[in-house]
PDB file of C-alpha atoms in Angstrom:
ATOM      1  CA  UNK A   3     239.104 150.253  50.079  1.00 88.00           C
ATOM      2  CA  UNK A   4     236.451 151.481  52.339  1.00 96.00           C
ATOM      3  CA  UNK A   5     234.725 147.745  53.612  1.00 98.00           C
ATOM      4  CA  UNK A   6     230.658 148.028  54.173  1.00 98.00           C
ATOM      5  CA  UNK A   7     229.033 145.430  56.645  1.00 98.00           C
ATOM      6  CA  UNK A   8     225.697 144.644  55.209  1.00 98.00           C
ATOM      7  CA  UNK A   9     225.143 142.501  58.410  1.00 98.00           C
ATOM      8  CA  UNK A  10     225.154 143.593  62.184  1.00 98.00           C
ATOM      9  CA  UNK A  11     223.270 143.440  65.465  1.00 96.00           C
ATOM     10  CA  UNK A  12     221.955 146.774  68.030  1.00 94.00           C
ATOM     11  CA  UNK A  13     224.277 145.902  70.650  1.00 94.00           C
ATOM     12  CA  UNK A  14     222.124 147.634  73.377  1.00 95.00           C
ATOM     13  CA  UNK A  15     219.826 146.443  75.602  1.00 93.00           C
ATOM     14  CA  UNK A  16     216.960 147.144  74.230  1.00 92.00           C
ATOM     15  CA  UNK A  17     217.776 144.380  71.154  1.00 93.00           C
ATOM     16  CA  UNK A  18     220.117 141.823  72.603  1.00 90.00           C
ATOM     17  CA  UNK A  19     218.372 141.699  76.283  1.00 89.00           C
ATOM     18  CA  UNK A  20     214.352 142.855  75.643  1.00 88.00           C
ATOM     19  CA  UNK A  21     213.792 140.954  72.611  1.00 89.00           C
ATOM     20  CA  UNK A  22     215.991 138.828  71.900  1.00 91.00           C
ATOM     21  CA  UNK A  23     216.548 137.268  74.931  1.00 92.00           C
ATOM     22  CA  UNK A  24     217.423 133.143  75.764  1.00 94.00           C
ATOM     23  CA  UNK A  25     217.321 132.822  71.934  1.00 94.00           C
ATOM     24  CA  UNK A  26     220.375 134.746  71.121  1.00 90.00           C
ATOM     25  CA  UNK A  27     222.018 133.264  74.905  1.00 91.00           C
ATOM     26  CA  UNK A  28     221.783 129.939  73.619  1.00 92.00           C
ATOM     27  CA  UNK A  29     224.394 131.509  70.653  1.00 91.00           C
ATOM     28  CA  UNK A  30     226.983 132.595  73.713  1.00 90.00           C
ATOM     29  CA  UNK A  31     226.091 129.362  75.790  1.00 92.00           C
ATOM     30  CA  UNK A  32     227.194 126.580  72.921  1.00 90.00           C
ATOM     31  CA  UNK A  33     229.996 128.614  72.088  1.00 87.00           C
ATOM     32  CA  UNK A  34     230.950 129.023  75.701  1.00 84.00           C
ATOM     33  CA  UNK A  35     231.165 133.186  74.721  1.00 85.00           C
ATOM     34  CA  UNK A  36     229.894 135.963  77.138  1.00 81.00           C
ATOM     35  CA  UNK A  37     228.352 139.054  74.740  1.00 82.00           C
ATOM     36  CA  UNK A  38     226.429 141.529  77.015  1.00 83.00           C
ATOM     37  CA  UNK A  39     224.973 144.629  75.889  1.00 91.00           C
ATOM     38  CA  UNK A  40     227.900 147.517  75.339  1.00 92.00           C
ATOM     39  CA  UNK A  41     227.673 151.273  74.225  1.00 94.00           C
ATOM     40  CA  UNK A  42     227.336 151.988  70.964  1.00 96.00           C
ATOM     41  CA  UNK A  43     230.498 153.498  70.774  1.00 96.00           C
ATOM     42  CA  UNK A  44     231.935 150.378  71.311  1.00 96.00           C
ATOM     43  CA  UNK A  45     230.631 148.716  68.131  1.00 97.00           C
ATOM     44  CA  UNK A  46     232.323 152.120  66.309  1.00 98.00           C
ATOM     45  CA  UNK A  47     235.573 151.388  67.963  1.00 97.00           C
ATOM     46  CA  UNK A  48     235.608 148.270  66.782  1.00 97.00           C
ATOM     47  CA  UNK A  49     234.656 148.789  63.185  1.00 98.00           C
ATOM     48  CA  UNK A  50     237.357 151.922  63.456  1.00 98.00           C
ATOM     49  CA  UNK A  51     239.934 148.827  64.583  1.00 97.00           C
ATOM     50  CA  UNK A  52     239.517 146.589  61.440  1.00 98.00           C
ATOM     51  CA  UNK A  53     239.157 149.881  59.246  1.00 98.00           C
ATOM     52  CA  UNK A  54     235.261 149.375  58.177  1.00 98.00           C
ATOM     53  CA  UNK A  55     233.573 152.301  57.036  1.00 98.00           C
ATOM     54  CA  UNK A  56     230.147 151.809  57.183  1.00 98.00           C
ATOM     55  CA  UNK A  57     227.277 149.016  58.359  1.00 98.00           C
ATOM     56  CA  UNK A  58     223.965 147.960  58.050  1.00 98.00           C
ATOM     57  CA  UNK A  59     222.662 147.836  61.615  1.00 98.00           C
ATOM     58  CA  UNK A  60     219.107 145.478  62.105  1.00 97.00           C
ATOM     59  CA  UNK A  61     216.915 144.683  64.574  1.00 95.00           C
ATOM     60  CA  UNK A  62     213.965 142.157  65.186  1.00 97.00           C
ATOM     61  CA  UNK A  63     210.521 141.673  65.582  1.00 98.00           C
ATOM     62  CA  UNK A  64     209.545 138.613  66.066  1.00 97.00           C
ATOM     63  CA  UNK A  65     206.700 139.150  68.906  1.00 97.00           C
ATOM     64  CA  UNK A  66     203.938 137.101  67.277  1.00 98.00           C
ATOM     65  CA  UNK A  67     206.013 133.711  66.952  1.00 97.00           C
ATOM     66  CA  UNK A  68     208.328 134.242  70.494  1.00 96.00           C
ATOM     67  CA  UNK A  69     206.310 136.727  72.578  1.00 96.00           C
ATOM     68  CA  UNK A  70     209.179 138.447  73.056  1.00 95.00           C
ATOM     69  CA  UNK A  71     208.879 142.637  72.803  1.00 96.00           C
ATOM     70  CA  UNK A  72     210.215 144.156  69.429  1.00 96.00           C
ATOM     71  CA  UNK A  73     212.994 146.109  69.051  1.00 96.00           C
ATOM     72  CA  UNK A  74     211.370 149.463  67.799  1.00 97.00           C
ATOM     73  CA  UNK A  75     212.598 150.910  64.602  1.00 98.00           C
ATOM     74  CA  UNK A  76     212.381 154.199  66.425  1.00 98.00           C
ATOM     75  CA  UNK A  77     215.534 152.748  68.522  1.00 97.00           C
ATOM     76  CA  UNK A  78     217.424 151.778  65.075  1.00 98.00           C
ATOM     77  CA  UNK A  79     216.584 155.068  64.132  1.00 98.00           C
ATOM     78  CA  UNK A  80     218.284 156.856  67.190  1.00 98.00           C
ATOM     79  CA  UNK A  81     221.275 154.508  66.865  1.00 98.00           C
ATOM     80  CA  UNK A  82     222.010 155.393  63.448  1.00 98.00           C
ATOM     81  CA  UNK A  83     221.346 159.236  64.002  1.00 98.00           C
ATOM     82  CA  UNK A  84     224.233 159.254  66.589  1.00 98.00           C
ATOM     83  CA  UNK A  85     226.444 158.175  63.534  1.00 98.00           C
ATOM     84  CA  UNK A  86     224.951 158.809  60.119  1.00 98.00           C
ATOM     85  CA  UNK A  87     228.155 158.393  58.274  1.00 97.00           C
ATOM     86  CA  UNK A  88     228.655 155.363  59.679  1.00 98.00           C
ATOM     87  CA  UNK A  89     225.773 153.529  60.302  1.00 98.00           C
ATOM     88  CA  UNK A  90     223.008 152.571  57.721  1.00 98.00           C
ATOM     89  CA  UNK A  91     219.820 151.331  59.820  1.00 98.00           C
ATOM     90  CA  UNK A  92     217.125 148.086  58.553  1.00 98.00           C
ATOM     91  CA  UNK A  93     213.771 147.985  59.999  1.00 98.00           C
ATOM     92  CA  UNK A  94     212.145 145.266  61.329  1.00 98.00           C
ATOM     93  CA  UNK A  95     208.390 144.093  60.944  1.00 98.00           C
ATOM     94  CA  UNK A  96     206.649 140.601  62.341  1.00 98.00           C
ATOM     95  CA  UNK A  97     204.792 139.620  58.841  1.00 98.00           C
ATOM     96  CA  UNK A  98     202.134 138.332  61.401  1.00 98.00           C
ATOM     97  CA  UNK A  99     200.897 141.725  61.985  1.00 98.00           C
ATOM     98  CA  UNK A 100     199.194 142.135  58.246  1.00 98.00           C
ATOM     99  CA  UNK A 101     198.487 145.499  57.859  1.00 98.00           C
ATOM    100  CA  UNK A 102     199.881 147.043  60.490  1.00 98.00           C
ATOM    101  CA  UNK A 103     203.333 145.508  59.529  1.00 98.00           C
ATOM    102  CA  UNK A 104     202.596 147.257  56.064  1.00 98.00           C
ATOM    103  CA  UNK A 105     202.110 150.229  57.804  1.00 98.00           C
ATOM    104  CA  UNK A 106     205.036 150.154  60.227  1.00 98.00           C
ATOM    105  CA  UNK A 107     207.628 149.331  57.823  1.00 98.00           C
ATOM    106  CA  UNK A 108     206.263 152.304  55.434  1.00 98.00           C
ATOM    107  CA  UNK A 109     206.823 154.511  58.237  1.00 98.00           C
ATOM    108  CA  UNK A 110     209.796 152.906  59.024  1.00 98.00           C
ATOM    109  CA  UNK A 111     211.797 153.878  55.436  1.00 98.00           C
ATOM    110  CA  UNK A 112     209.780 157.191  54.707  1.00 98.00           C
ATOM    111  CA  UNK A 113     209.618 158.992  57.830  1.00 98.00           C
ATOM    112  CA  UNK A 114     212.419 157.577  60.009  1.00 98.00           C
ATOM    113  CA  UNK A 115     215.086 157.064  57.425  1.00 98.00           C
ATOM    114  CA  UNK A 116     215.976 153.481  57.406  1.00 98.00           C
ATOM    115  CA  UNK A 117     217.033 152.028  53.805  1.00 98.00           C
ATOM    116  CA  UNK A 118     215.706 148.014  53.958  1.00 98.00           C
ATOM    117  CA  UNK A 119     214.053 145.667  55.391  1.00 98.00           C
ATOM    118  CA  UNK A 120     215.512 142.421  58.244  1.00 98.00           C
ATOM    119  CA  UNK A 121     213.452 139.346  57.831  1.00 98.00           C
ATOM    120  CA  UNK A 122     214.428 136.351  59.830  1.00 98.00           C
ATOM    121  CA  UNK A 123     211.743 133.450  58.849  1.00 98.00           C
ATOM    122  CA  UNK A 124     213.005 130.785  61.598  1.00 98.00           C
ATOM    123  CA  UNK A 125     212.066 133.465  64.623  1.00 97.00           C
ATOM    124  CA  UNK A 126     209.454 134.702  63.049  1.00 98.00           C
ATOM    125  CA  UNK A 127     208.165 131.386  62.075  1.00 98.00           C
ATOM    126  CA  UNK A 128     206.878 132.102  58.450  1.00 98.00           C
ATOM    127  CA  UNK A 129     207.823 130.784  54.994  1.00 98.00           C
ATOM    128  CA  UNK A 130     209.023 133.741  52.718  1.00 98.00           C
ATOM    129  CA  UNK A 131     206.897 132.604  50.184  1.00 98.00           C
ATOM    130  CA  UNK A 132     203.633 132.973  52.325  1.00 98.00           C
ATOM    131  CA  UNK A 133     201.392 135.468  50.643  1.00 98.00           C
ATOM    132  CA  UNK A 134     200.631 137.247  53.574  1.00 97.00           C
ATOM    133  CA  UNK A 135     204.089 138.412  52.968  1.00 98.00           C
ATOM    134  CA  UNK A 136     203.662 139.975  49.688  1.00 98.00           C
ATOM    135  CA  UNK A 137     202.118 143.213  50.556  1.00 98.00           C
ATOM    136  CA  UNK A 138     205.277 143.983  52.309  1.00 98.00           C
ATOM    137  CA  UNK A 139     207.254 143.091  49.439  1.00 98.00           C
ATOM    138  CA  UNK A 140     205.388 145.039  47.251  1.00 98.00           C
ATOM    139  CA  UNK A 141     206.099 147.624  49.186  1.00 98.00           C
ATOM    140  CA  UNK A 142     209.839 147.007  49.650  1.00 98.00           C
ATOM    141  CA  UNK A 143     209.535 147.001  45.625  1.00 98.00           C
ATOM    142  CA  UNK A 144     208.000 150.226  45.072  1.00 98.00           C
ATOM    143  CA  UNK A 145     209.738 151.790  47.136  1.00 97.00           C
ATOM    144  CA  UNK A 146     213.284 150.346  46.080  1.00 97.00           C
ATOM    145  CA  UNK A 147     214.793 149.357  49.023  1.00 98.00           C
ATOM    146  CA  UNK A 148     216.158 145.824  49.591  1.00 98.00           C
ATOM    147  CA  UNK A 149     215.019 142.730  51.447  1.00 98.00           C
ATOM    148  CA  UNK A 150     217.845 141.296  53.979  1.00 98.00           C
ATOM    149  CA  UNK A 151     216.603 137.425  54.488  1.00 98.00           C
ATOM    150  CA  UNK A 152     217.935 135.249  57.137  1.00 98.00           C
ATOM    151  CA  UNK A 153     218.906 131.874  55.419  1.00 98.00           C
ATOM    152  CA  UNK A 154     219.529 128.533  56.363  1.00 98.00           C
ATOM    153  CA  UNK A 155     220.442 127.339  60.107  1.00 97.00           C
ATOM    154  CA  UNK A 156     219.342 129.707  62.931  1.00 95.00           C
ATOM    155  CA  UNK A 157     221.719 130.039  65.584  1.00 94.00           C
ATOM    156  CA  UNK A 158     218.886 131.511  67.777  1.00 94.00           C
ATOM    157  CA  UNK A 159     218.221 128.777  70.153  1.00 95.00           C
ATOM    158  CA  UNK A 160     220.956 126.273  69.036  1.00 95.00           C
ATOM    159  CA  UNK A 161     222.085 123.843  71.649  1.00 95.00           C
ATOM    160  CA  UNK A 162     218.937 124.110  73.266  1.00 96.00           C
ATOM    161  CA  UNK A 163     215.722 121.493  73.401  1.00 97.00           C
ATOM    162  CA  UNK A 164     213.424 122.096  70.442  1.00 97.00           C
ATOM    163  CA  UNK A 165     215.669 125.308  69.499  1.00 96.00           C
ATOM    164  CA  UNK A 166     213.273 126.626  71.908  1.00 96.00           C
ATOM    165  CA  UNK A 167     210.830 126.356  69.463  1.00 97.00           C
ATOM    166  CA  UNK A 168     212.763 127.764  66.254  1.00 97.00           C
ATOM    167  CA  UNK A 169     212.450 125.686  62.992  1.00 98.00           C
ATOM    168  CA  UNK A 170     215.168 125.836  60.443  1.00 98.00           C
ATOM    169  CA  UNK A 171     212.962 124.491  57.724  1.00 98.00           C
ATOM    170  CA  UNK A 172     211.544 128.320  57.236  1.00 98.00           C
ATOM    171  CA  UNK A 173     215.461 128.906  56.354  1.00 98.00           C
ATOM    172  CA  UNK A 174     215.684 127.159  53.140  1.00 98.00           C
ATOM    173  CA  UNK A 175     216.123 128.834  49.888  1.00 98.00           C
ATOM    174  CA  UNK A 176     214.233 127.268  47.508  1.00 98.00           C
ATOM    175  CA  UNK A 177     211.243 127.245  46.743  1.00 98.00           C
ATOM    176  CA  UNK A 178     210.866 130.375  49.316  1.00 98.00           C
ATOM    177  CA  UNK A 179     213.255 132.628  48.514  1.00 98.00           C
ATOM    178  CA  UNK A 180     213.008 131.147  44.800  1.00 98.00           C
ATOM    179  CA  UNK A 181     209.598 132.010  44.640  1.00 98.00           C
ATOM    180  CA  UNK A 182     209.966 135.431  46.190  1.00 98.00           C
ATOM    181  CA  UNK A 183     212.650 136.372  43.966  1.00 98.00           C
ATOM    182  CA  UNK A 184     210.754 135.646  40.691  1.00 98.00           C
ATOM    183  CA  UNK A 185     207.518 137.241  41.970  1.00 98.00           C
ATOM    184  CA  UNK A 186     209.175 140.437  42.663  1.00 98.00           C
ATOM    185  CA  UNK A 187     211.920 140.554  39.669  1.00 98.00           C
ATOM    186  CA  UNK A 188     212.778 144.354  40.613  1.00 98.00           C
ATOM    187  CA  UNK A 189     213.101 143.480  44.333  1.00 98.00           C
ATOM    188  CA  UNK A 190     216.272 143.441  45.682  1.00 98.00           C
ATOM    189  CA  UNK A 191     217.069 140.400  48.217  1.00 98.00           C
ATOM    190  CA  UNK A 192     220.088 139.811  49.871  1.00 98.00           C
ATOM    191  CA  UNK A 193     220.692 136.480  51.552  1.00 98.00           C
ATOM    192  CA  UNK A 194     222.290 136.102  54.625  1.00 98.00           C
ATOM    193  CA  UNK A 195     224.640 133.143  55.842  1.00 97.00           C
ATOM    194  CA  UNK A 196     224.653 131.785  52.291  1.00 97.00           C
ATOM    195  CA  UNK A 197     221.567 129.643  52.980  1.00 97.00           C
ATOM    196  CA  UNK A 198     223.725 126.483  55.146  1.00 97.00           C
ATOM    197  CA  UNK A 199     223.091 123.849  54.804  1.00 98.00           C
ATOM    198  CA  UNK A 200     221.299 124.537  51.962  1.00 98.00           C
ATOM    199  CA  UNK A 201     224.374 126.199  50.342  1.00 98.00           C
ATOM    200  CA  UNK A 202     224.547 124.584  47.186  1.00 98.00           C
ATOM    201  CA  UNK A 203     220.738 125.854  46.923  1.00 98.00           C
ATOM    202  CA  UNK A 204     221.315 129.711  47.671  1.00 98.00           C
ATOM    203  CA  UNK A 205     224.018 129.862  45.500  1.00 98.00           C
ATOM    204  CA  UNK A 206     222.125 128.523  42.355  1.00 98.00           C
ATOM    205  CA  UNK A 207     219.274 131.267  43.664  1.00 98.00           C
ATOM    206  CA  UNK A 208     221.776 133.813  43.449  1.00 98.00           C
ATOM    207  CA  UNK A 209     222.875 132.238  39.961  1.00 98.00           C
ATOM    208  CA  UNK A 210     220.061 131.878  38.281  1.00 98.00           C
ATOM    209  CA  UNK A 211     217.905 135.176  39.955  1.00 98.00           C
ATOM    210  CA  UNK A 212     219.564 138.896  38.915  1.00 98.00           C
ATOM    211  CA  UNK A 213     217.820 140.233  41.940  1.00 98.00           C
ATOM    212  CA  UNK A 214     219.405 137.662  44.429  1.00 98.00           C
ATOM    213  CA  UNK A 215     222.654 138.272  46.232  1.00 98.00           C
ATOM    214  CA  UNK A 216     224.053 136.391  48.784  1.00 98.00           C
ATOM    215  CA  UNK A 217     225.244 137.907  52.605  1.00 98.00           C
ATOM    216  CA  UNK A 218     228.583 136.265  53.951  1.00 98.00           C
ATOM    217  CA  UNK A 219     227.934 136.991  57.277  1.00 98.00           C
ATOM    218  CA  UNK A 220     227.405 134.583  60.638  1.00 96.00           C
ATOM    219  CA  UNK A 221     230.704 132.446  59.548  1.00 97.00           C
ATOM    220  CA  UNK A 222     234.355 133.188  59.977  1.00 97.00           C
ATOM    221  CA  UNK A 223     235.907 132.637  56.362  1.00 98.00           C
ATOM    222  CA  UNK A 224     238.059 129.795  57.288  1.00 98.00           C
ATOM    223  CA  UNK A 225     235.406 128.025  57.673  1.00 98.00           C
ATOM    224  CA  UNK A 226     233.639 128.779  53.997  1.00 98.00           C
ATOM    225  CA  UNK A 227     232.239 125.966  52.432  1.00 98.00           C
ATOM    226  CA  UNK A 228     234.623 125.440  48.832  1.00 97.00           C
ATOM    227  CA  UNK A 229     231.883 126.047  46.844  1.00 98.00           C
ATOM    228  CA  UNK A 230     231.334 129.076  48.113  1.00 98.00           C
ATOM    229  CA  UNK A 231     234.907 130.720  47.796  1.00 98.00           C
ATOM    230  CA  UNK A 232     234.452 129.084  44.438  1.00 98.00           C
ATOM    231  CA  UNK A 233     231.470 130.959  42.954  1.00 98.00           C
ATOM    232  CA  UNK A 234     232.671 134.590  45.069  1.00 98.00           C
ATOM    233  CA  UNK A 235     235.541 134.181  42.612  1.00 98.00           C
ATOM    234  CA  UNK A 236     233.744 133.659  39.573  1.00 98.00           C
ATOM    235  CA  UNK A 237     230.258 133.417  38.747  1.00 98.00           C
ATOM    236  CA  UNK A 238     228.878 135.291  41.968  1.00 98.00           C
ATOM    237  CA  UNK A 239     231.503 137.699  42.523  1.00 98.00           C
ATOM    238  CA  UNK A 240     229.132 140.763  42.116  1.00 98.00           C
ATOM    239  CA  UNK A 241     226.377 139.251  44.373  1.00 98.00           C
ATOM    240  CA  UNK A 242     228.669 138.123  47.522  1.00 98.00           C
ATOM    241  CA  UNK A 243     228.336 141.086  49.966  1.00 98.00           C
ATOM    242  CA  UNK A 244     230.807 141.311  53.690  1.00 98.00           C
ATOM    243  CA  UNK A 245     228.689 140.945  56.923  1.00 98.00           C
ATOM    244  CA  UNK A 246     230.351 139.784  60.086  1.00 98.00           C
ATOM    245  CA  UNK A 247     226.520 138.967  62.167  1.00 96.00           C
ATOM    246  CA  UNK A 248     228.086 141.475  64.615  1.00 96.00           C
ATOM    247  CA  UNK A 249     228.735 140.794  67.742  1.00 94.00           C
ATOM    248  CA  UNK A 250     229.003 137.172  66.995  1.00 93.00           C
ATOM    249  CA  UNK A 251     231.825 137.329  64.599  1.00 95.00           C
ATOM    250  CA  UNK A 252     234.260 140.324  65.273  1.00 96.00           C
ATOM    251  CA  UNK A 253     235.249 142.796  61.949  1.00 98.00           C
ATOM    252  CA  UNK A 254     239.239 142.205  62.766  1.00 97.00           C
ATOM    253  CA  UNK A 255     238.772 138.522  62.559  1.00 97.00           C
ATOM    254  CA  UNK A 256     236.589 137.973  59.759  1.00 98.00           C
ATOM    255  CA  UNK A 257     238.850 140.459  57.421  1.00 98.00           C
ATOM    256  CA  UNK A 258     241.940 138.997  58.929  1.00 98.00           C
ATOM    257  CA  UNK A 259     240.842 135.522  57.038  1.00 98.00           C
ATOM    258  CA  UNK A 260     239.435 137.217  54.368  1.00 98.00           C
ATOM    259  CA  UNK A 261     242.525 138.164  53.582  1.00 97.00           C
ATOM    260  CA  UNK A 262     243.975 134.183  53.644  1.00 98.00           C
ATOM    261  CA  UNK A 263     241.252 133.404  51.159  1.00 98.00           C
ATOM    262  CA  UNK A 264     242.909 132.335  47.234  1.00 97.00           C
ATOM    263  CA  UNK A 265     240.860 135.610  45.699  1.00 98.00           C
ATOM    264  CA  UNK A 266     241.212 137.795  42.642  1.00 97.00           C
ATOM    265  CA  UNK A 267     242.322 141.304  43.941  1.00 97.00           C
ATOM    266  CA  UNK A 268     239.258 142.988  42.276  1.00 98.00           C
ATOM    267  CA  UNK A 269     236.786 140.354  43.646  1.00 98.00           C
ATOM    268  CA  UNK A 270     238.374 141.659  47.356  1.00 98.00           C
ATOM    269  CA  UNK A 271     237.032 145.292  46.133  1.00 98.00           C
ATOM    270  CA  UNK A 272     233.886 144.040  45.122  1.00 98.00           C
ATOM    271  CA  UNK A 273     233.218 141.654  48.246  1.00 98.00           C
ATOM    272  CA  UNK A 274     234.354 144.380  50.340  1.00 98.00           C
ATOM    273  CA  UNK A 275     232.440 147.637  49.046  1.00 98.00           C
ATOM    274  CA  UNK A 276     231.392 147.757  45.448  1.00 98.00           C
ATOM    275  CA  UNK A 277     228.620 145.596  45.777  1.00 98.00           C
ATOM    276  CA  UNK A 278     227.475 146.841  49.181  1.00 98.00           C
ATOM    277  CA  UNK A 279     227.590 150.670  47.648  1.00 98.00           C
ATOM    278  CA  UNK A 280     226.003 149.378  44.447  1.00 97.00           C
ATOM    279  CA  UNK A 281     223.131 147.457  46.275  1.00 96.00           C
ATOM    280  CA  UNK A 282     222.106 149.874  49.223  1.00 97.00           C
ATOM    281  CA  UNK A 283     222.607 153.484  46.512  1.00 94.00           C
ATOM    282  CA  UNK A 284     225.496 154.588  48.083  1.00 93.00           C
ATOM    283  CA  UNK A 285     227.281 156.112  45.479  1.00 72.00           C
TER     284      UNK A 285
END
């Protein structure tokens, strides 16, 4: 088995510092962690430790709705070009932008290389299912690449007063998501965090949408909600993809109680790889 990530964070600077700032030190503060910037080579040792193969790497712009800089796709770009085989990058656009998001994210996948898309509605502050959205989806449709959608709590600015400004209501799955997912059938979205704690929502998404899968990154499987393990099992267990939200959960961990999990052995596979390598056209 050759585990994908479909789920991690730039580590440099120029992501966790520039743009995303107090929002992602409120994450370190309420955990009482300390994650500064590190090398990229350190994020390849430590996928190289827990035996991962490859991973989605993602970035943010979220300028209009924080006023923080973006991190340039250019930079996700670089990143991944220092380790192709390895590294699989996502752009980043701030819906906000209208046309010029169309145009950047176009740019983005044809001329820079990256394979999808990183929305995260709570920074960005905009409901999936807002039509100034759709152009961008279209997009995404045509030009069959997928749609990675934060879901559900934000840990961006937890602990903090007001979040710092972040609402979790742009998190939930349905009717955004919902509606996104049946406007675009041939649009691949992939959900990230399983939509808490709106779980038992995302998963009936993923259930009742064939163009819906669901992201198990941000959480440390011990912690799984039932249901969850449940449908990965059964029902969902070719739409349940491995993400660890690096660096907030490490690879060695999350695998470690992966492995504690009551799973069949061909749902591991799929969970692990086949479904990343089926989604993203690795084969």
């Amino acid at each position: 088995m050759r585990p994908i990530d479909i789920h991690m964070h730039a580590p440099t600077e120029e992501h966790l510092v520039a743009t995303c700032g107090e929002y992602f030190r409120a994450i370190d503060e309420f955990f009482h962690e300390e994650r500064g910037p590190v090398p990229l080579a350190s994020l390849i040792e430590a996928m190289d430790r827990a035996g991962v193969a490859q991973g989605v790497l993602v970035g943010l712009d979220a300028e209009t709705a924080t006023g923080r800089p973006r991190t340039p796709n250019d930079h996700i770009a670089k990143l991944v070009a220092q380790y192709p085989d390895r590294l699989i990058g996502f752009a980043s656009v701030d819906p906000w932008k209208g046309k010029l998001a169309v145009q950047e994210l176009e740019r983005a996948i044809r001329e820079l290389g990256l394979r999808g898309v990183k929305f995260h509605p709570p920074m960005q502050a905009f409901f999936p299912n807002d039509r100034i959205c759709y152009p961008l989806y279209e997009l995404c449709q045509d030009l069959g690449v997928p749609i990675l959608f934060h879901t559900g709590f934000s840990g961006p600015g937890m602990g903090k007063p007001g979040g710092l400004g972040v609402r979790l209501k742009y998190g939930e799955p349905i009717p955004y998501i919902d509606d996104v997912a049946t406007d675009f059938p041939e649009l691949t979205l992939i959900c990230a965090h399983f939509g808490w704690p709106w779980t038992e929502e995302m998963l009936s998404v993923a259930l009742h949408k064939a163009n819906v899968c669901i992201d198990l990154s941000g959480w440390a499987p011990r912690y799984f909600p039932r249901s969850v393990v449940q449908y990965m099992n059964t029902l969902l267990q070719d739409k349940c993809l491995f993400g660890t939200d690096y660096p907030y959960v490490a690879h060695d961990r999350w695998l470690a109680e992966f492995q504690r999990l009551d799973l069949k052995d061909e749902v591991r596979e799929k969970v692990l790889e086949r479904n990343a390598r089926r989604i993203l056209r690795l084969e």
